[in-house]
Tab-separated table of C-alpha atoms in Angstrom:
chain	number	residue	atom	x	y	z
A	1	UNK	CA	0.000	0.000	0.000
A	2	UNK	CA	1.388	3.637	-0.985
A	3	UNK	CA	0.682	4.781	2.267
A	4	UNK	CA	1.466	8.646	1.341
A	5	UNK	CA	-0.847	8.527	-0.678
A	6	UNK	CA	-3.541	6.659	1.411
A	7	UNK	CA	-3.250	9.736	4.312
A	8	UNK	CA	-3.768	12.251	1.300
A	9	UNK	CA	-7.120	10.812	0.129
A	10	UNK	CA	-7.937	10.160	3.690
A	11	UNK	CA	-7.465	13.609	4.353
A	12	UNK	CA	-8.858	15.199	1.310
A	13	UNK	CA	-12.198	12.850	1.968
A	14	UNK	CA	-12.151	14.511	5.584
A	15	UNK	CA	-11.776	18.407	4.419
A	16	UNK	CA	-13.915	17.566	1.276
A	17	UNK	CA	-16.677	15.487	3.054
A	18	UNK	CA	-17.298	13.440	-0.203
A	19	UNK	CA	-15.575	10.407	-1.563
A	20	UNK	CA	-17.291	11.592	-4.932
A	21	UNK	CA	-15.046	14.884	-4.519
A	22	UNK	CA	-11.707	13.247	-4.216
A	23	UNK	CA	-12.316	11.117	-7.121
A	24	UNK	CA	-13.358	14.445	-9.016
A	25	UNK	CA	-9.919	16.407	-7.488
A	26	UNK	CA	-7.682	13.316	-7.998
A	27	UNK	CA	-9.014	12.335	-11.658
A	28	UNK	CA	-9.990	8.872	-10.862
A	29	UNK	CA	-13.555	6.983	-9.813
A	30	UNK	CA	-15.182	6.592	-6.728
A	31	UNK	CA	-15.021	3.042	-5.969
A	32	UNK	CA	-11.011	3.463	-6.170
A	33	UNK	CA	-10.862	6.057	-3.786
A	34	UNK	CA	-13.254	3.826	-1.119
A	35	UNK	CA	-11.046	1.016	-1.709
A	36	UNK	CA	-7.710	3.476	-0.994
A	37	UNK	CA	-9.559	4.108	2.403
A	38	UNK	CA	-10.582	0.901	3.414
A	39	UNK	CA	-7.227	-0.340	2.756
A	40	UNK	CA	-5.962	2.098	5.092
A	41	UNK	CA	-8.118	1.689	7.428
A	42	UNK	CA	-7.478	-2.117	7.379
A	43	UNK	CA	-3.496	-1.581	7.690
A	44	UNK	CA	-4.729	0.727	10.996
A	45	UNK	CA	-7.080	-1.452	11.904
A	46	UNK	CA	-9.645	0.739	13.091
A	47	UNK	CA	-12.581	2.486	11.102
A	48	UNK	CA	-11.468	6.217	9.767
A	49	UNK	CA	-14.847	7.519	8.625
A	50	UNK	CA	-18.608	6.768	8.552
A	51	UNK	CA	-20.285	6.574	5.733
A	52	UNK	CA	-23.811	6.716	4.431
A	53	UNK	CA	-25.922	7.481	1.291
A	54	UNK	CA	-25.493	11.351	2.022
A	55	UNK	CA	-23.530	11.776	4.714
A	56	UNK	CA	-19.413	11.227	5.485
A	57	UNK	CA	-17.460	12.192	8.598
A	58	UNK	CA	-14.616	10.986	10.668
A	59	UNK	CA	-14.982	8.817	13.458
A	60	UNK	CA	-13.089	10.140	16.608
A	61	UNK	CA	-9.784	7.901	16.046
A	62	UNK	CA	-11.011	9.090	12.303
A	63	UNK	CA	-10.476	12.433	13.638
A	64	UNK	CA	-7.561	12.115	15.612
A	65	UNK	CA	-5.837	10.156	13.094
A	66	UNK	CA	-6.481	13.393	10.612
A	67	UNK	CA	-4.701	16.146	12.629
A	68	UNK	CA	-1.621	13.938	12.647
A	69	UNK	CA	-1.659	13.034	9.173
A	70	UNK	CA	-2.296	16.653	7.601
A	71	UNK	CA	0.628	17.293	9.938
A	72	UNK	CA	2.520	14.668	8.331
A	73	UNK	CA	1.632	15.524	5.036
A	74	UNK	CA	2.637	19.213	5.638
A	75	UNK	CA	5.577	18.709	6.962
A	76	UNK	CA	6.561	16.087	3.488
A	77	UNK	CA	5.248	18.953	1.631
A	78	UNK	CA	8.030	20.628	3.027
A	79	UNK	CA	10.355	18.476	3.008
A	80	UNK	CA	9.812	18.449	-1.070
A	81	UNK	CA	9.820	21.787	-1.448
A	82	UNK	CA	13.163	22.381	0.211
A	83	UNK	CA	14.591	19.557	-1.730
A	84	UNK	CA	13.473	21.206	-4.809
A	85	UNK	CA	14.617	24.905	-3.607
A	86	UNK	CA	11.474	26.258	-3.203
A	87	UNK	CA	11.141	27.206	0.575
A	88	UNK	CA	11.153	31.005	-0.592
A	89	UNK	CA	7.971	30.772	-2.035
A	90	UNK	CA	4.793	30.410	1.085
A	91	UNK	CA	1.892	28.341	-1.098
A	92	UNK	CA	-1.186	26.392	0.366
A	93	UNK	CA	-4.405	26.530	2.208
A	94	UNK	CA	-4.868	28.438	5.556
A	95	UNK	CA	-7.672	27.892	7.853
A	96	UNK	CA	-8.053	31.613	9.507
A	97	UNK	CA	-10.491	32.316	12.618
A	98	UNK	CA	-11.425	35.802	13.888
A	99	UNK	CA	-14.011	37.207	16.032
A	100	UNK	CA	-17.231	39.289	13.873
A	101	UNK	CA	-16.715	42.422	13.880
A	102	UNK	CA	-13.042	42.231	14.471
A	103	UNK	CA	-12.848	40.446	10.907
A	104	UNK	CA	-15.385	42.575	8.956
A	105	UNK	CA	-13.918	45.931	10.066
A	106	UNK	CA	-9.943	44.727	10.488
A	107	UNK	CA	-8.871	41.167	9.616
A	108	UNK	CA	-10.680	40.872	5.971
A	109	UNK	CA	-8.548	44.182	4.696
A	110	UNK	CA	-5.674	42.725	6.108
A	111	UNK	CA	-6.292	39.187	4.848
A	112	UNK	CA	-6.652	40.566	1.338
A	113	UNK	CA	-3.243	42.309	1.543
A	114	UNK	CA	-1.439	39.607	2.506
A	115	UNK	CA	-2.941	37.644	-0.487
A	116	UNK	CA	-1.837	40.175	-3.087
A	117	UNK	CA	1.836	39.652	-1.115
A	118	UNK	CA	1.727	35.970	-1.719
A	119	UNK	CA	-0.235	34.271	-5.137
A	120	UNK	CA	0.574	31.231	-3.969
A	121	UNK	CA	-1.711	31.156	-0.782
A	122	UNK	CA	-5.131	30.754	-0.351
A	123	UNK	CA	-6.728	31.970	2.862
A	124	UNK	CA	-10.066	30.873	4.749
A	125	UNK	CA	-11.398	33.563	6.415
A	126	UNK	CA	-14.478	31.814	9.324
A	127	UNK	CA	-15.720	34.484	11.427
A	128	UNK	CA	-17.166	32.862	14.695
A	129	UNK	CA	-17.809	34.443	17.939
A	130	UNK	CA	-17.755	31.570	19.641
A	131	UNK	CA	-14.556	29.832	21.051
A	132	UNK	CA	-13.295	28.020	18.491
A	133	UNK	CA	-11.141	24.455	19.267
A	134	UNK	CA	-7.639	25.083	16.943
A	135	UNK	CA	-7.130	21.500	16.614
A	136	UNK	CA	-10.555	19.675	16.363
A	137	UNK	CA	-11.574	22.619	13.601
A	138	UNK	CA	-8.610	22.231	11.680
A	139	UNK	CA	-7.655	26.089	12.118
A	140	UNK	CA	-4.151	27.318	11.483
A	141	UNK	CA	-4.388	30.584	13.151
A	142	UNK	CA	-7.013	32.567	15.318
A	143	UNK	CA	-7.242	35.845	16.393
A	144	UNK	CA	-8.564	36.635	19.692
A	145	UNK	CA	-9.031	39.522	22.193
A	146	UNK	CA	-9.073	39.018	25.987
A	147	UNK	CA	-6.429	37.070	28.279
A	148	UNK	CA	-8.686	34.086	28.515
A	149	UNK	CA	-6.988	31.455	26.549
A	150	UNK	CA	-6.509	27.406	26.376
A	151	UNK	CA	-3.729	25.460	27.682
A	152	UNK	CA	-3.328	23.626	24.218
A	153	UNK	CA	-2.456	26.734	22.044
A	154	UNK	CA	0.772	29.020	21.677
A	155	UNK	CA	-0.461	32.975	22.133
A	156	UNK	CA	1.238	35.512	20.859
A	157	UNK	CA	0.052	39.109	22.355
A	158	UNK	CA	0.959	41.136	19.458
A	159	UNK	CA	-1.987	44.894	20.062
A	160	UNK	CA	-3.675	46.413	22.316
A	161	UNK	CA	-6.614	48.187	22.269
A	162	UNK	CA	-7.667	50.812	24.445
A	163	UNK	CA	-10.851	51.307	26.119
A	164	UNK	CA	-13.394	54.089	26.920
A	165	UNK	CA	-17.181	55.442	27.023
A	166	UNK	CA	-18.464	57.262	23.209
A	167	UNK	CA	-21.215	58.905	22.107
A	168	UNK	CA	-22.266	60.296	18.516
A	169	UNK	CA	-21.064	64.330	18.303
A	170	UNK	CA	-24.706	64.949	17.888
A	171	UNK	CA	-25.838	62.800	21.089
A	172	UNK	CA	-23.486	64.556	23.076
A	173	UNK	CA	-24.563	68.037	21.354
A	174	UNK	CA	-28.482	67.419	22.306
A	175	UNK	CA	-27.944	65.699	25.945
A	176	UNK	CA	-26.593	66.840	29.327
A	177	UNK	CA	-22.989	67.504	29.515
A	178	UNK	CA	-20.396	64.872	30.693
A	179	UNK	CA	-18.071	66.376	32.902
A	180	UNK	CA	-17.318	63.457	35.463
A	181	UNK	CA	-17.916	59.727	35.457
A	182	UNK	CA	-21.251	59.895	37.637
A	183	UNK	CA	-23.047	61.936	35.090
A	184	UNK	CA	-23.004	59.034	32.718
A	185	UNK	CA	-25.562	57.427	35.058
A	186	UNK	CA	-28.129	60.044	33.312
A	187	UNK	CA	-27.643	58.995	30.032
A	188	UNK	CA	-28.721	56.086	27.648
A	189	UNK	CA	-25.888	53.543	28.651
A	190	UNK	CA	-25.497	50.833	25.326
A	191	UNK	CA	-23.895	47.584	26.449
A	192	UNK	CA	-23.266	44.382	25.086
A	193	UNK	CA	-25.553	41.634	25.604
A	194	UNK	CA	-24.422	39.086	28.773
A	195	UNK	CA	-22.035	41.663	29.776
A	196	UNK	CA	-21.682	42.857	33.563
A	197	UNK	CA	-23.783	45.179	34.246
A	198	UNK	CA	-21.131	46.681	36.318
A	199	UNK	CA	-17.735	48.186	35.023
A	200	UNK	CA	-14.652	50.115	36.202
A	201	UNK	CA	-12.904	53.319	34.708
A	202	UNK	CA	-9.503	55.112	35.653
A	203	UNK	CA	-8.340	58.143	35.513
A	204	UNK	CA	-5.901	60.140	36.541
A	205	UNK	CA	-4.004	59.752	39.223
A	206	UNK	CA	-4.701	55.983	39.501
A	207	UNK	CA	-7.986	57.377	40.213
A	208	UNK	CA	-10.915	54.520	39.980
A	209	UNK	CA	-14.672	54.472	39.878
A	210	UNK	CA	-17.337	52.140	39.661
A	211	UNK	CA	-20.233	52.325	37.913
A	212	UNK	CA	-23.532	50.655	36.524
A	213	UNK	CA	-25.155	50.091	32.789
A	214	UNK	CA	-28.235	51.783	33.361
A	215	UNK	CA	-30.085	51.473	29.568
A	216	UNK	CA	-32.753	50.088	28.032
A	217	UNK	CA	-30.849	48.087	25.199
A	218	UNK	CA	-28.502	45.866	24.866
A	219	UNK	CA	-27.221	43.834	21.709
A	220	UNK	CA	-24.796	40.744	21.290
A	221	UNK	CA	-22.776	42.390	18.470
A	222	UNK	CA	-20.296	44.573	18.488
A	223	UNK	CA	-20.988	45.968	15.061
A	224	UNK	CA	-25.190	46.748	16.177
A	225	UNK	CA	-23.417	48.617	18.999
A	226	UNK	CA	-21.095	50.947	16.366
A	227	UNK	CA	-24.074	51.449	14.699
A	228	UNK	CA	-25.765	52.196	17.695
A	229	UNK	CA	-23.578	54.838	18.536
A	230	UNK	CA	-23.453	56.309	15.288
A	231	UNK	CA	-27.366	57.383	14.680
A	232	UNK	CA	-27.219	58.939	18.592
A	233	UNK	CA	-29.304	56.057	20.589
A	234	UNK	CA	-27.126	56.716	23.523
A	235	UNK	CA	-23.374	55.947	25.173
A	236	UNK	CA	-21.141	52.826	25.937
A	237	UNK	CA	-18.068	51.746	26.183
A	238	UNK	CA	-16.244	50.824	23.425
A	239	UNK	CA	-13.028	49.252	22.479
A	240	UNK	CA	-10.716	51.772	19.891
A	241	UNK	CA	-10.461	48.836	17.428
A	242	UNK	CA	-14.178	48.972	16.796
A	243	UNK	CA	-14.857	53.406	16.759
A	244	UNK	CA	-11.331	54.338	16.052
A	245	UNK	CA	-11.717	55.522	12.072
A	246	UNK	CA	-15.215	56.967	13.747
A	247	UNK	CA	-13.453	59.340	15.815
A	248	UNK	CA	-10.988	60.521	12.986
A	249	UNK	CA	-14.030	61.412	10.800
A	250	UNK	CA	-15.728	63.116	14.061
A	251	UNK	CA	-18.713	61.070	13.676
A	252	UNK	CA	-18.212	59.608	16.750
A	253	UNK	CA	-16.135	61.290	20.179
A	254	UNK	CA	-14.688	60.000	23.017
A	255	UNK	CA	-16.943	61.002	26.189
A	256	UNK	CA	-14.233	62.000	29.296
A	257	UNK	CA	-10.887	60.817	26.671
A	258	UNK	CA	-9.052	60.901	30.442
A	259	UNK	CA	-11.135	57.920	31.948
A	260	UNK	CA	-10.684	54.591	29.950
A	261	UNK	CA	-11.637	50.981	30.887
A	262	UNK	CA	-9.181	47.649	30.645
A	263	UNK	CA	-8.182	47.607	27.393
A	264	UNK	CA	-8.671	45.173	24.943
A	265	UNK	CA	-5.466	42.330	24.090
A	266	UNK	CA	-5.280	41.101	21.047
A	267	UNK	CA	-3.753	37.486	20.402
A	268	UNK	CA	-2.558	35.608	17.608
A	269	UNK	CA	-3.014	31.465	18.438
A	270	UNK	CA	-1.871	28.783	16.802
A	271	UNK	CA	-1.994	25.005	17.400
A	272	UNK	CA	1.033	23.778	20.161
A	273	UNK	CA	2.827	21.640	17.346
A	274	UNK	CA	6.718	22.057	16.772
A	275	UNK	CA	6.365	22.327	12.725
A	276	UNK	CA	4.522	25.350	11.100
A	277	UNK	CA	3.845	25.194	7.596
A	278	UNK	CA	5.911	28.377	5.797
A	279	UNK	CA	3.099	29.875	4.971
A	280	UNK	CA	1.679	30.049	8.522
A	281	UNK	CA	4.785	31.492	9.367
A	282	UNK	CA	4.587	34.058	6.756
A	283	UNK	CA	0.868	35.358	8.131
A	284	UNK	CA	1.474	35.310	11.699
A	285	UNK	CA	4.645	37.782	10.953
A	286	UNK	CA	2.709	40.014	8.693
A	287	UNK	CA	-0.006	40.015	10.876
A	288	UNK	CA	2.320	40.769	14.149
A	289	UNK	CA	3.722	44.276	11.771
A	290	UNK	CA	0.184	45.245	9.958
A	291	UNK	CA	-2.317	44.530	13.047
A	292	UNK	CA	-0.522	47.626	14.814
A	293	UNK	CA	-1.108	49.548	12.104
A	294	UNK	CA	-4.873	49.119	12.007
A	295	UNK	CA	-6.985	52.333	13.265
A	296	UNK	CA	-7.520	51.750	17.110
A	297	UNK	CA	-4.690	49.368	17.478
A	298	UNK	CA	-1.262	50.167	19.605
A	299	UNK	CA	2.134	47.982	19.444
A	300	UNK	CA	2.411	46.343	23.028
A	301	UNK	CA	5.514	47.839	24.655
């Protein structure tokens, strides 16, 4: 049994979800392909994938075996291309995963430079507010924000972001003035949905106060609250990342610049394994240099 060649139409079947679709990509029928899997999973002796009519997905060793063979293949890939003098040039597939609004507003410009940098690479972009698993969702690189991370991924803190209450210039043009933190309990306070309803600001001279939402809406997207913001329904605090170009048009203003909130971190994860693909290497670098670079983001010092 060629058993490269067995773990790349295993792992084709498993990204492709169709035994149909390998035989299309690899130019050959369908019954060869099933019989190139079942060979392979006879030499393991365990079964890879389940199969129906309409319906094909990896069993969990299926799974497991998959992460290590896409791995292997990778790192063969590599091995070729060095052989063959060709490590200069990043090519391939990345899996990319990003919050929302972080990847509408930020990551998709940046994701589209890098791709005019390199010809060679193709780029997934899945935008997921949920925590994503690295490893069981075959992702090559995430971008998160906050310091709560898993044990089974390398972080890289490469931005911050900071933090503080805005309003619309009109809002703050047709409502009571702001001159100190407890005057922001009279106003229309717009807060993300399952957030605390409590939250801290400092000022100066390590000055802090506490205070509470007190609105009448609340919305589980950031980009509903920019928007928010924007046609005057009221205040909230907001990270720069998401109002910074905002601000430089003077559509939107920072309410008491002085007082600001924990700011936001931003992270670039990747899965805990000692080989990275060149091309992996190649986006987390750019990303590192352009992310700072993008309105409402700061180098960390």
């Amino acid at each position: 049994m060629d058993t490269l060649r067995s773990m790349q139409t295993f792992v084709r079947a498993v990204e492709l979800g169709s035994l149909s679709a390998v035989a299309r990509e690899q130019h050959t029928t369908q019954p060869t392909v099933s019989k190139i899997v079942a060979a392979l999973e006879q030499d393991l002796g365990v079964r890879l994938l389940q199969r129906s009519t309409t319906h094909l997905a990896p069993t969990e060793q299926g799974r497991r075996f998959y992460e290590r063979a896409r791995r292997v293949l990778e790192e063969y890939g590599e091995a070729v291309a060095d052989a063959r003098g060709f490590t200069e040039t990043p090519a391939g597939l990345l899996r990319v995963s990003a919050p929302v609004s972080i990847g509408v507003l930020r990551m998709n410009r940046l994701v589209q430079e890098f791709l005019a940098l390199y010809p060679q690479i193709e780029i997934e972009l899945i935008l997921n507010d949920r925590f994503v698993d690295l490893v069981e969702e075959g992702m090559d690189v995430a971008l998160r924000l906050g310091a709560t991370l898993p044990p089974n991924v390398v972080a890289r803190r490469v931005a911050v972001s900071p933090r503080g209450l805005v309003a619309s210039a009109d809002y703050l043009r047709t409502h009571p003035r702001i001159e100190r933190p407890e005057d922001v309990l009279a106003h229309n306070y717009l807060s993300f949905a399952w957030a605390s309803e409590h939250y801290e600001l400092h000022g100066p001279d390590s000055e802090t106060v506490k205070l509470s939402a007190n609105g009448r809406y609340r919305i589980n997207n950031s980009l509903g609250i920019r928007e928010s913001f924007l046609i005057g329904s009221g205040l909230g605090l907001a990270p720069a990342w998401l109002v910074q170009d905002l601000i430089d048009s003077g559509e939107l203003a920072w309410v008491l610049p002085q007082w600001k909130a924990s700011p936001h971190e931003a992270f670039l994860l990747y899965p805990s394994r000692r080989y990275q693909p060149l091309r992996t290497r190649a986006f987390l670098q750019f990303l590192s240099e352009r992310l700072t670079q993008s309105p409402g983001f700061f180098a960390v010092e």
